[in-house]
């Protein structure tokens, strides 16, 4: 009878060392293999050239390496690259490489589909299929790092968890992936260059603070008026703005790290004075900055980008209140790689 082989990358370094000792080899062999699996990104046991043939065959008998596979790569006119990533069980997620003059940012997914139900987001139309494993998250980053070196002659500089899914609904795996990304045995990246974005899962924001994480936090706010927020992001009925405020105050007290609010202005939804005043007021609670994101239409006609005047009204009100505000133009729109457009549209 064929026994189901385990994914070797689900083992910690200690477990891998134990495995070799239990099989009559040296613990050191575990370090070697671990290095192949992570910092050297080996896709097969064959690749592990400083490991004996017998050992490789023994590993082959016991384990598989569940590596992601970039199925399809699309390049935008503006240099943005979207990867359709095939997982070991056949499911797909997407991740994006966003180059600017000075940096390369990876936008990675944390779930297949999404747990939440934001009405303006294409990913939310796919129901959540499953959480990504730590190695599936790590692999997306490693793949983009490779692409960055290949196309831009420089390593990846930043990571944003703004792809498919709600990272804080897959908390342990996202944390494990970030641990690996920032460790010297992984990619050795600074946590300061990583941003985790949440739609506002308040309990988990507090947990991040308790865990004293060193990465940055972004919150997709979109409205500081309860009724509007509840309407466009129905799940927020369970996470009222007062709770969000309290969680963010807790976050700031513990981490002293400024929060970024992501905010899209839509015609007839949040382009009125009441919405602007509410945002300015909300921004006073904790040190923050606001990114006004351009809306990327998702073909359902319900939401439309607000006028230039409305955006300017937001900018002047925020600036008048000494709040840092930036307008973020979308990248990769022509290949459906922009915020909220990731929905495996071209990949099936
Ligand atoms: N679930 C997390 C991670 C996804 S980040 C979160 O919501 O923060 C994706 C960002 O793109 C979020 O700020 C989201 O609100 C925004 N977004 C979703 N759909 C969009 C659209 N159609 N146009 C512009 N931004 C969108």
Short mmCIF file of C-alpha atoms and ligand atoms in Angstrom, two decimals:
data_model
loop_
_atom_site.label_atom_id
_atom_site.label_comp_id
_atom_site.label_asym_id
_atom_site.label_seq_id
_atom_site.Cartn_x
_atom_site.Cartn_y
_atom_site.Cartn_z
CA UNK A 1 0.00 0.00 0.00
CA UNK A 2 1.30 3.45 -0.93
CA UNK A 3 1.56 5.65 2.14
CA UNK A 4 0.82 9.32 1.69
CA UNK A 5 4.08 11.22 1.75
CA UNK A 6 4.44 14.25 3.99
CA UNK A 7 5.33 17.72 2.77
CA UNK A 8 8.90 18.06 4.01
CA UNK A 9 8.58 21.83 4.24
CA UNK A 10 5.93 21.49 6.93
CA UNK A 11 8.77 20.35 9.25
CA UNK A 12 10.64 22.81 11.43
CA UNK A 13 14.42 22.72 11.33
CA UNK A 14 14.44 20.88 14.67
CA UNK A 15 12.00 18.24 13.40
CA UNK A 16 14.12 17.77 10.29
CA UNK A 17 17.26 17.35 12.39
CA UNK A 18 15.39 14.80 14.57
CA UNK A 19 14.32 12.91 11.47
CA UNK A 20 17.93 12.40 10.39
CA UNK A 21 19.05 11.37 13.87
CA UNK A 22 16.14 8.88 14.09
CA UNK A 23 17.28 7.46 10.76
CA UNK A 24 20.85 6.94 11.91
CA UNK A 25 22.31 10.03 10.25
CA UNK A 26 23.77 13.23 11.68
CA UNK A 27 21.60 16.14 12.84
CA UNK A 28 23.80 18.35 10.68
CA UNK A 29 22.25 16.74 7.59
CA UNK A 30 18.97 18.35 8.67
CA UNK A 31 20.60 21.78 8.47
CA UNK A 32 21.89 21.09 4.98
CA UNK A 33 18.54 19.92 3.69
CA UNK A 34 16.76 22.80 5.42
CA UNK A 35 19.03 25.25 3.66
CA UNK A 36 18.21 23.62 0.32
CA UNK A 37 14.50 23.79 1.00
CA UNK A 38 14.41 27.42 2.08
CA UNK A 39 17.26 29.78 1.24
CA UNK A 40 18.26 27.82 -1.88
CA UNK A 41 14.66 27.20 -2.94
CA UNK A 42 15.19 23.60 -4.18
CA UNK A 43 12.21 22.20 -6.04
CA UNK A 44 13.38 18.58 -5.90
CA UNK A 45 15.61 16.30 -3.84
CA UNK A 46 17.71 15.82 -6.99
CA UNK A 47 18.86 19.45 -6.67
CA UNK A 48 20.52 18.79 -3.32
CA UNK A 49 23.95 18.13 -4.74
CA UNK A 50 25.91 18.01 -1.49
CA UNK A 51 23.61 15.30 -0.10
CA UNK A 52 24.44 11.68 -0.96
CA UNK A 53 22.38 9.77 -3.52
CA UNK A 54 21.21 7.29 -0.86
CA UNK A 55 20.00 10.08 1.40
CA UNK A 56 18.19 11.76 -1.47
CA UNK A 57 16.49 8.48 -2.34
CA UNK A 58 15.50 8.01 1.30
CA UNK A 59 14.00 11.51 1.38
CA UNK A 60 12.17 10.77 -1.86
CA UNK A 61 10.61 7.68 -0.27
CA UNK A 62 9.36 9.64 2.73
CA UNK A 63 8.53 13.13 1.56
CA UNK A 64 7.33 15.40 -1.19
CA UNK A 65 8.28 19.03 -1.77
CA UNK A 66 5.01 20.84 -2.30
CA UNK A 67 6.27 23.79 -4.25
CA UNK A 68 4.07 26.35 -5.91
CA UNK A 69 4.28 26.65 -9.68
CA UNK A 70 3.95 29.92 -11.57
CA UNK A 71 1.45 28.79 -14.22
CA UNK A 72 1.17 31.98 -16.13
CA UNK A 73 2.99 35.28 -15.98
CA UNK A 74 1.48 38.44 -17.43
CA UNK A 75 3.38 41.67 -17.90
CA UNK A 76 1.65 45.03 -17.85
CA UNK A 77 2.64 48.01 -19.99
CA UNK A 78 3.83 49.71 -16.80
CA UNK A 79 6.16 46.84 -15.85
CA UNK A 80 3.86 45.26 -13.27
CA UNK A 81 3.95 41.47 -13.42
CA UNK A 82 1.11 39.20 -12.32
CA UNK A 83 1.79 35.57 -11.46
CA UNK A 84 -0.98 33.00 -11.54
CA UNK A 85 0.25 30.56 -8.95
CA UNK A 86 -0.78 26.90 -9.02
CA UNK A 87 -0.83 25.20 -5.61
CA UNK A 88 -0.11 21.52 -5.02
CA UNK A 89 -3.83 20.68 -4.91
CA UNK A 90 -4.56 22.46 -8.18
CA UNK A 91 -6.08 25.64 -6.71
CA UNK A 92 -4.89 29.04 -7.90
CA UNK A 93 -3.91 32.32 -6.31
CA UNK A 94 -2.35 35.44 -7.76
CA UNK A 95 0.60 37.57 -6.73
CA UNK A 96 1.97 40.75 -8.22
CA UNK A 97 5.39 42.36 -8.69
CA UNK A 98 5.20 46.16 -8.67
CA UNK A 99 8.36 47.97 -9.78
CA UNK A 100 9.05 51.67 -9.22
CA UNK A 101 12.28 53.62 -9.84
CA UNK A 102 13.64 52.78 -6.43
CA UNK A 103 11.92 49.64 -5.20
CA UNK A 104 10.28 46.38 -6.13
CA UNK A 105 7.21 45.45 -4.13
CA UNK A 106 5.62 42.01 -3.96
CA UNK A 107 1.89 41.93 -3.38
CA UNK A 108 1.06 38.45 -2.08
CA UNK A 109 -2.04 36.41 -1.32
CA UNK A 110 -2.84 34.84 2.03
CA UNK A 111 -5.97 32.82 1.20
CA UNK A 112 -7.48 31.12 -1.83
CA UNK A 113 -10.49 33.39 -2.30
CA UNK A 114 -11.42 35.48 0.74
CA UNK A 115 -13.27 35.07 4.04
CA UNK A 116 -14.78 38.54 3.77
CA UNK A 117 -17.45 40.14 1.59
CA UNK A 118 -16.42 43.64 0.50
CA UNK A 119 -18.87 44.53 -2.26
CA UNK A 120 -16.33 46.39 -4.37
CA UNK A 121 -13.66 43.68 -4.46
CA UNK A 122 -13.35 41.01 -7.15
CA UNK A 123 -11.62 38.56 -4.81
CA UNK A 124 -14.62 38.64 -2.47
CA UNK A 125 -16.77 37.22 -5.27
CA UNK A 126 -14.77 34.01 -4.98
CA UNK A 127 -15.67 32.26 -1.80
CA UNK A 128 -12.88 31.33 0.55
CA UNK A 129 -11.58 27.92 -0.48
CA UNK A 130 -8.78 27.54 2.03
CA UNK A 131 -5.96 29.26 3.86
CA UNK A 132 -2.52 29.25 2.31
CA UNK A 133 0.24 27.37 4.13
CA UNK A 134 3.29 29.27 5.33
CA UNK A 135 5.40 27.80 2.54
CA UNK A 136 2.85 28.78 -0.12
CA UNK A 137 3.04 32.37 1.08
CA UNK A 138 6.83 32.25 1.29
CA UNK A 139 7.10 30.77 -2.22
CA UNK A 140 5.13 33.63 -3.77
CA UNK A 141 7.62 36.06 -2.27
CA UNK A 142 10.62 33.97 -3.35
CA UNK A 143 9.24 33.73 -6.91
CA UNK A 144 8.85 37.52 -7.11
CA UNK A 145 12.32 38.05 -5.66
CA UNK A 146 13.67 35.88 -8.50
CA UNK A 147 11.67 37.82 -11.10
CA UNK A 148 12.87 41.12 -9.67
CA UNK A 149 16.49 40.01 -9.96
CA UNK A 150 15.87 38.77 -13.49
CA UNK A 151 13.96 41.77 -14.88
CA UNK A 152 15.23 44.63 -12.75
CA UNK A 153 18.65 43.44 -11.60
CA UNK A 154 17.80 44.03 -7.98
CA UNK A 155 16.31 42.00 -5.15
CA UNK A 156 12.79 42.45 -3.91
CA UNK A 157 12.66 45.41 -1.49
CA UNK A 158 9.12 45.44 -0.02
CA UNK A 159 6.20 43.11 0.59
CA UNK A 160 2.55 43.96 1.02
CA UNK A 161 -0.06 41.42 2.09
CA UNK A 162 -2.62 43.00 -0.20
CA UNK A 163 -3.30 40.16 -2.60
CA UNK A 164 -6.15 37.70 -2.29
CA UNK A 165 -7.57 36.99 1.13
CA UNK A 166 -7.67 38.47 4.60
CA UNK A 167 -4.26 37.88 6.22
CA UNK A 168 -5.58 38.21 9.77
CA UNK A 169 -8.07 35.39 9.14
CA UNK A 170 -5.05 33.17 8.44
CA UNK A 171 -3.02 34.51 11.33
CA UNK A 172 -0.69 31.64 12.31
CA UNK A 173 0.35 30.84 8.75
CA UNK A 174 0.95 34.48 7.82
CA UNK A 175 3.07 34.90 10.96
CA UNK A 176 5.08 31.76 10.17
CA UNK A 177 5.64 32.92 6.60
CA UNK A 178 6.85 36.34 7.76
CA UNK A 179 9.16 34.68 10.27
CA UNK A 180 10.72 32.72 7.46
CA UNK A 181 10.86 35.69 5.06
CA UNK A 182 12.67 37.78 7.67
CA UNK A 183 15.00 35.07 8.99
CA UNK A 184 18.53 34.65 7.69
CA UNK A 185 17.63 31.10 6.72
CA UNK A 186 14.93 32.47 4.44
CA UNK A 187 15.18 35.76 2.58
CA UNK A 188 16.61 37.85 5.43
CA UNK A 189 14.29 40.77 4.72
CA UNK A 190 13.65 43.51 7.26
CA UNK A 191 10.15 43.38 8.81
CA UNK A 192 10.03 47.16 8.40
CA UNK A 193 9.65 46.55 4.68
CA UNK A 194 6.59 44.36 5.14
CA UNK A 195 3.01 45.65 5.43
CA UNK A 196 0.09 43.50 6.45
CA UNK A 197 -3.24 44.88 5.33
CA UNK A 198 -6.52 44.04 7.04
CA UNK A 199 -10.11 45.00 6.47
CA UNK A 200 -10.28 45.51 10.21
CA UNK A 201 -10.41 42.23 12.14
CA UNK A 202 -10.20 43.93 15.53
CA UNK A 203 -9.31 40.98 17.78
CA UNK A 204 -6.45 40.06 15.53
CA UNK A 205 -5.13 43.62 15.39
CA UNK A 206 -4.83 43.38 19.17
CA UNK A 207 -3.12 40.05 18.87
CA UNK A 208 -0.56 41.55 16.48
CA UNK A 209 0.13 44.20 19.10
CA UNK A 210 0.47 41.57 21.85
CA UNK A 211 2.83 39.60 19.65
CA UNK A 212 4.91 42.77 19.26
CA UNK A 213 5.30 42.37 15.54
CA UNK A 214 7.80 44.60 13.79
CA UNK A 215 6.04 44.91 10.44
CA UNK A 216 3.64 47.65 9.44
CA UNK A 217 -0.13 47.65 9.56
CA UNK A 218 -2.57 48.96 6.98
CA UNK A 219 -6.33 49.06 7.44
CA UNK A 220 -8.81 49.15 4.57
CA UNK A 221 -11.12 51.74 6.04
CA UNK A 222 -13.05 53.14 3.06
CA UNK A 223 -15.52 54.86 5.34
CA UNK A 224 -15.50 56.19 8.89
CA UNK A 225 -19.30 56.34 8.89
CA UNK A 226 -20.70 53.16 10.41
CA UNK A 227 -23.76 52.76 8.14
CA UNK A 228 -21.76 53.31 4.98
CA UNK A 229 -18.98 50.97 6.04
CA UNK A 230 -21.52 48.28 6.99
CA UNK A 231 -23.15 48.62 3.60
CA UNK A 232 -20.05 48.34 1.44
CA UNK A 233 -18.24 45.87 3.73
CA UNK A 234 -21.10 43.87 5.30
CA UNK A 235 -18.88 41.79 7.63
CA UNK A 236 -17.96 45.00 9.51
CA UNK A 237 -21.29 44.76 11.32
CA UNK A 238 -19.34 42.42 13.59
CA UNK A 239 -16.47 44.88 13.94
CA UNK A 240 -17.93 48.32 14.73
CA UNK A 241 -15.79 51.41 14.25
CA UNK A 242 -15.57 51.98 18.01
CA UNK A 243 -13.96 48.55 18.36
CA UNK A 244 -11.66 49.25 15.43
CA UNK A 245 -10.63 52.52 17.02
CA UNK A 246 -9.95 50.78 20.32
CA UNK A 247 -7.92 48.02 18.64
CA UNK A 248 -5.84 50.60 16.75
CA UNK A 249 -5.21 52.62 19.90
CA UNK A 250 -4.04 49.39 21.53
CA UNK A 251 -1.83 48.64 18.49
CA UNK A 252 -0.22 52.08 18.59
CA UNK A 253 0.30 52.06 22.36
CA UNK A 254 2.21 48.77 22.06
CA UNK A 255 4.08 49.21 18.78
CA UNK A 256 4.43 52.97 18.26
CA UNK A 257 3.95 52.21 14.59
CA UNK A 258 1.84 54.54 12.50
CA UNK A 259 -1.19 52.99 10.80
CA UNK A 260 -1.95 53.42 7.11
CA UNK A 261 -5.59 53.75 6.12
CA UNK A 262 -6.52 52.63 2.64
CA UNK A 263 -9.45 54.53 1.30
CA UNK A 264 -11.28 54.59 -2.01
CA UNK A 265 -13.64 57.48 -2.77
CA UNK A 266 -16.74 56.44 -4.73
CA UNK A 267 -19.29 58.61 -6.42
CA UNK A 268 -22.49 58.91 -4.38
CA UNK A 269 -21.20 56.62 -1.62
CA UNK A 270 -18.55 58.43 0.42
CA UNK A 271 -17.89 61.61 -1.57
CA UNK A 272 -19.92 63.86 0.75
CA UNK A 273 -18.85 66.27 3.46
CA UNK A 274 -20.11 64.03 6.24
CA UNK A 275 -17.78 61.25 5.08
CA UNK A 276 -14.82 63.60 4.84
CA UNK A 277 -15.41 65.00 8.33
CA UNK A 278 -15.80 61.50 9.74
CA UNK A 279 -12.48 60.40 8.22
CA UNK A 280 -10.65 63.46 9.52
CA UNK A 281 -12.06 62.76 12.98
CA UNK A 282 -11.13 59.07 12.83
CA UNK A 283 -7.59 59.98 11.79
CA UNK A 284 -7.12 61.88 15.03
CA UNK A 285 -7.38 58.77 17.19
CA UNK A 286 -3.97 57.27 16.36
CA UNK A 287 -1.00 58.55 14.35
CA UNK A 288 -1.68 57.56 10.78
CA UNK A 289 -1.46 58.37 7.13
CA UNK A 290 -4.08 57.97 4.43
CA UNK A 291 -3.62 56.38 1.04
CA UNK A 292 -6.39 57.39 -1.31
CA UNK A 293 -6.56 54.47 -3.73
CA UNK A 294 -7.90 54.82 -7.22
CA UNK A 295 -10.93 52.58 -7.77
CA UNK A 296 -10.45 49.69 -10.15
CA UNK A 297 -13.79 48.80 -11.70
CA UNK A 298 -14.75 45.17 -11.31
CA UNK A 299 -17.41 45.08 -14.01
CA UNK A 300 -20.52 45.30 -11.87
CA UNK A 301 -21.38 48.98 -12.32
CA UNK A 302 -22.40 49.51 -8.71
CA UNK A 303 -19.28 51.46 -7.78
CA UNK A 304 -17.72 54.34 -9.65
CA UNK A 305 -14.61 56.35 -8.98
CA UNK A 306 -15.46 59.76 -7.49
CA UNK A 307 -14.69 62.98 -9.32
CA UNK A 308 -11.37 64.77 -9.16
CA UNK A 309 -13.04 67.52 -7.10
CA UNK A 310 -14.22 65.05 -4.45
CA UNK A 311 -10.73 63.57 -4.15
CA UNK A 312 -9.30 67.07 -3.85
CA UNK A 313 -11.84 67.90 -1.15
CA UNK A 314 -10.57 64.89 0.82
CA UNK A 315 -6.95 65.92 0.28
CA UNK A 316 -7.43 69.50 1.43
CA UNK A 317 -9.48 68.53 4.49
CA UNK A 318 -6.88 65.97 5.56
CA UNK A 319 -3.96 68.29 4.91
CA UNK A 320 -5.65 71.07 6.80
CA UNK A 321 -5.86 68.73 9.77
CA UNK A 322 -2.13 67.87 9.39
CA UNK A 323 -2.77 64.32 8.26
CA UNK A 324 -0.39 62.86 5.69
CA UNK A 325 -2.30 61.87 2.57
CA UNK A 326 -1.13 60.31 -0.68
CA UNK A 327 -3.00 59.46 -3.83
CA UNK A 328 -2.09 56.00 -5.05
CA UNK A 329 -2.49 55.47 -8.75
CA UNK A 330 -3.17 51.88 -9.65
CA UNK A 331 -0.61 49.76 -11.41
CA UNK A 332 -1.14 46.81 -13.70
CA UNK A 333 -4.77 47.58 -14.52
CA UNK A 334 -4.47 46.29 -18.08
CA UNK A 335 -3.73 42.79 -16.76
CA UNK A 336 -6.24 42.88 -13.87
CA UNK A 337 -3.39 43.07 -11.38
CA UNK A 338 -4.51 46.20 -9.52
CA UNK A 339 -6.03 46.37 -6.00
CA UNK A 340 -9.22 44.38 -5.75
CA UNK A 341 -8.92 42.88 -9.23
CA UNK A 342 -7.34 39.55 -8.31
CA UNK A 343 -9.86 36.89 -9.21
CA UNK A 344 -8.03 34.24 -11.27
CA UNK A 345 -9.79 35.64 -14.33
CA UNK A 346 -7.31 34.66 -17.02
CA UNK A 347 -5.75 31.68 -15.43
CA UNK A 348 -8.25 28.84 -15.71
N1 LIG B 1 -8.25 41.73 3.07
C1 LIG B 1 -7.16 42.65 3.24
C2 LIG B 1 -6.08 42.43 2.20
C3 LIG B 1 -6.48 42.79 0.79
S1 LIG B 1 -5.75 44.32 0.40
C4 LIG B 1 -7.67 44.07 3.21
O1 LIG B 1 -8.80 44.26 2.82
O2 LIG B 1 -6.95 44.97 3.63
C5 LIG B 1 -6.56 44.81 -1.02
C6 LIG B 1 -6.85 46.30 -0.96
O3 LIG B 1 -7.51 46.68 -2.17
C7 LIG B 1 -7.77 46.64 0.17
O4 LIG B 1 -7.47 47.90 0.69
C8 LIG B 1 -9.12 46.68 -0.54
O5 LIG B 1 -10.08 47.40 0.16
C9 LIG B 1 -8.73 47.32 -1.85
N2 LIG B 1 -9.68 47.06 -2.93
C10 LIG B 1 -10.53 46.04 -3.05
N3 LIG B 1 -11.21 46.14 -4.20
C11 LIG B 1 -10.78 47.25 -4.81
C12 LIG B 1 -11.08 47.88 -6.04
N4 LIG B 1 -11.97 47.35 -6.86
N5 LIG B 1 -10.42 49.01 -6.37
C13 LIG B 1 -9.49 49.53 -5.55
N6 LIG B 1 -9.15 48.98 -4.37
C14 LIG B 1 -9.80 47.86 -4.01
#
